[in-house]
PDB file of C-alpha atoms in Angstrom:
ATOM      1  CA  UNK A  20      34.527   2.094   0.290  1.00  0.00           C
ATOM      2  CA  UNK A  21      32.135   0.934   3.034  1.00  0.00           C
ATOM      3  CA  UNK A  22      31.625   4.384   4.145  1.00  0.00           C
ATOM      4  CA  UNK A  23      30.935   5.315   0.008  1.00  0.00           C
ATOM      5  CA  UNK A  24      28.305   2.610   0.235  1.00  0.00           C
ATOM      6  CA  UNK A  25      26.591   3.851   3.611  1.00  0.00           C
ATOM      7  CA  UNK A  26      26.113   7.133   1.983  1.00  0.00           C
ATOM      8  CA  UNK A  27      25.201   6.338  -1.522  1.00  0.00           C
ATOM      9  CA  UNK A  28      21.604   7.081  -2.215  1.00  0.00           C
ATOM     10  CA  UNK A  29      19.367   3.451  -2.604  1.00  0.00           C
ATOM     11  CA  UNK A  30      18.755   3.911  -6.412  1.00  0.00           C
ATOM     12  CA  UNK A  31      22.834   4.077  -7.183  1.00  0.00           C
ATOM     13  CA  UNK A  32      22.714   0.341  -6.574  1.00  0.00           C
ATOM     14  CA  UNK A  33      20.140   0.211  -9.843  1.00  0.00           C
ATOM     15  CA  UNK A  34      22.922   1.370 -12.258  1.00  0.00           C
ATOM     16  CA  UNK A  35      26.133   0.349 -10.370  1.00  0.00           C
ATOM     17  CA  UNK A  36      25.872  -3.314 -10.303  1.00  0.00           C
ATOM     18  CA  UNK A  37      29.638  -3.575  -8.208  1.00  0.00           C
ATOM     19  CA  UNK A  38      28.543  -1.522  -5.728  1.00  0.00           C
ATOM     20  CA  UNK A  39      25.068  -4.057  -5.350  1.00  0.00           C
ATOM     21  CA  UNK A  40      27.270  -6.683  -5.238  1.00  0.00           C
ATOM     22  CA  UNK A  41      29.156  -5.263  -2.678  1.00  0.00           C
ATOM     23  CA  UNK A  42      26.565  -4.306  -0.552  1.00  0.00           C
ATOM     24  CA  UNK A  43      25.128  -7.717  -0.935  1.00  0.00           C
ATOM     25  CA  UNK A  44      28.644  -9.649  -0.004  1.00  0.00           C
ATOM     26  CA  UNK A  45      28.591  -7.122   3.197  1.00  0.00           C
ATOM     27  CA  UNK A  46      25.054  -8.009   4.382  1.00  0.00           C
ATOM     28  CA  UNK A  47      25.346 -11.756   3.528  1.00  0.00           C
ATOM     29  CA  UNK A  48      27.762 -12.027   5.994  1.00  0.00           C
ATOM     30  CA  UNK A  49      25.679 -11.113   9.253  1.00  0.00           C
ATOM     31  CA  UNK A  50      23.233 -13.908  10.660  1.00  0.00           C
ATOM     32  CA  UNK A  51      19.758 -11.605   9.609  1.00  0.00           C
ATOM     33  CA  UNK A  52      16.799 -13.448  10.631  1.00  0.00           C
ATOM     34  CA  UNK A  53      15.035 -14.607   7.291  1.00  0.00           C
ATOM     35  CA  UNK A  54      11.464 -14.574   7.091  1.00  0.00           C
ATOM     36  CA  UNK A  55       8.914 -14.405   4.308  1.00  0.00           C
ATOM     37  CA  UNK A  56       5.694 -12.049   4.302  1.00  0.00           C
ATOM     38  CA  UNK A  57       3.017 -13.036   2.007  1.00  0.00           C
ATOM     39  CA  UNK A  58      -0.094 -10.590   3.002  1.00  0.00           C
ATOM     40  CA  UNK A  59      -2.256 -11.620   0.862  1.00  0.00           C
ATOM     41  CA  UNK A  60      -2.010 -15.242   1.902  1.00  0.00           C
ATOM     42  CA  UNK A  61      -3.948 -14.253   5.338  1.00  0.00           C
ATOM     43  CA  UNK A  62      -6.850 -14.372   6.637  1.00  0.00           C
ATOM     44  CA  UNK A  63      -9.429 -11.857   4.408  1.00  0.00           C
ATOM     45  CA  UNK A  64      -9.903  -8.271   6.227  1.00  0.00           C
ATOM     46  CA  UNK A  65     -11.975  -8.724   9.059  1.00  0.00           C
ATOM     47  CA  UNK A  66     -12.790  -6.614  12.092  1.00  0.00           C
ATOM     48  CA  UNK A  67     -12.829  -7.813  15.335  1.00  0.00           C
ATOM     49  CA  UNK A  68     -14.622  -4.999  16.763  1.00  0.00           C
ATOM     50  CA  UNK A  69     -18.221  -5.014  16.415  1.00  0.00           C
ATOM     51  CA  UNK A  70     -18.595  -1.406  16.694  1.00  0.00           C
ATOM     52  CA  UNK A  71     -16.005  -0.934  14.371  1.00  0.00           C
ATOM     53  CA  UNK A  72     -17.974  -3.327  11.677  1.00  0.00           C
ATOM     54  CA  UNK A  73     -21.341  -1.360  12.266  1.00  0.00           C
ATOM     55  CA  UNK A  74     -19.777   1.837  11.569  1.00  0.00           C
ATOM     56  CA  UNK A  75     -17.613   0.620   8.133  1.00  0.00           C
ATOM     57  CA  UNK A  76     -21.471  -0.763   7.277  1.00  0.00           C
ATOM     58  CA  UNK A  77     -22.932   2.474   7.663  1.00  0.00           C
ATOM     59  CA  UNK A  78     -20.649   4.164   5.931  1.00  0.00           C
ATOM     60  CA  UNK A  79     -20.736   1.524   3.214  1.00  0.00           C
ATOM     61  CA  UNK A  80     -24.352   2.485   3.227  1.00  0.00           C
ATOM     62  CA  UNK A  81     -23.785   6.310   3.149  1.00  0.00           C
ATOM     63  CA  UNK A  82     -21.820   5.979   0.520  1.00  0.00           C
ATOM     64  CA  UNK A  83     -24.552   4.039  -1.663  1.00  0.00           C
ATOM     65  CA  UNK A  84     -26.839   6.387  -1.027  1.00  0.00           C
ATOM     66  CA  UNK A  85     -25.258   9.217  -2.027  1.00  0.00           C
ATOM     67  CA  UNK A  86     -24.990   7.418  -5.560  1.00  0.00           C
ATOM     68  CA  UNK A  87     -28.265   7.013  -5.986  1.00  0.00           C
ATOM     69  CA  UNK A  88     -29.164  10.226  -5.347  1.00  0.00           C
ATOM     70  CA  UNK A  89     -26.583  11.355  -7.607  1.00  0.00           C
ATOM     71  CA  UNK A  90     -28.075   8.915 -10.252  1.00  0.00           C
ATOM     72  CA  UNK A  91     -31.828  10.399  -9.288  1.00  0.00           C
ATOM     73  CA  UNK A  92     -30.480  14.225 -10.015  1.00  0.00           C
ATOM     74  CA  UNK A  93     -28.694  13.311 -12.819  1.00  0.00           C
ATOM     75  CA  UNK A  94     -32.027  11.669 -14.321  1.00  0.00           C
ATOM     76  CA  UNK A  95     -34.134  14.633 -13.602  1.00  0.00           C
ATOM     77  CA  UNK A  96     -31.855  17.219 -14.600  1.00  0.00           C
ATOM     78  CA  UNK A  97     -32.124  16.942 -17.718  1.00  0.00           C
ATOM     79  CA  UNK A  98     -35.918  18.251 -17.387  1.00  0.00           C
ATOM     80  CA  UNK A  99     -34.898  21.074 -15.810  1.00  0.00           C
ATOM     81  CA  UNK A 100     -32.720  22.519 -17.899  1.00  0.00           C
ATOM     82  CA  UNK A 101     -35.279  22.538 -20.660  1.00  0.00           C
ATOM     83  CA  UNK A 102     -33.968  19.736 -22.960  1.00  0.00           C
TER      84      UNK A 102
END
């Protein structure tokens, strides 16, 4: 049965509850270390790297700029097609 377990795909366990179970009972009894990750409870993104925060700015830039320029075609074509 153990081997059964080892080579049942991940998503069996969703509609076998026994075989959860049993993989649960066989897990429960090894000393895991328990620890719990909360990522968003962390510090916000920031970049240590100074470089690395000048470029993401420029880019943040680049990327503004761009939509303008989309926003000054898209106000001008109009006038060029004729309309």
């Amino acid at each position: 049965m153990e081997e059964t377990l080892a080579l049942a795909p991940r998503w069996a366990l969703l509609v076998d509850p026994a075989a959860a179970r049993a993989v649960i009972e066989r897990i429960s009894k090894h000393e895991l270390p328990r620890r719990t990750c909360r990522p968003l409870d962390g510090k916000s993104r920031q970049t240590g790297n100074a470089e690395l925060a000048q470029f993401d700015a420029a880019l943040d830039a680049a990327a503004e700029a761009e939509a303008a320029i989309d926003q000054e075609l898209a106000e001008i074509e109009p006038a060029w097609s004729g309309a």
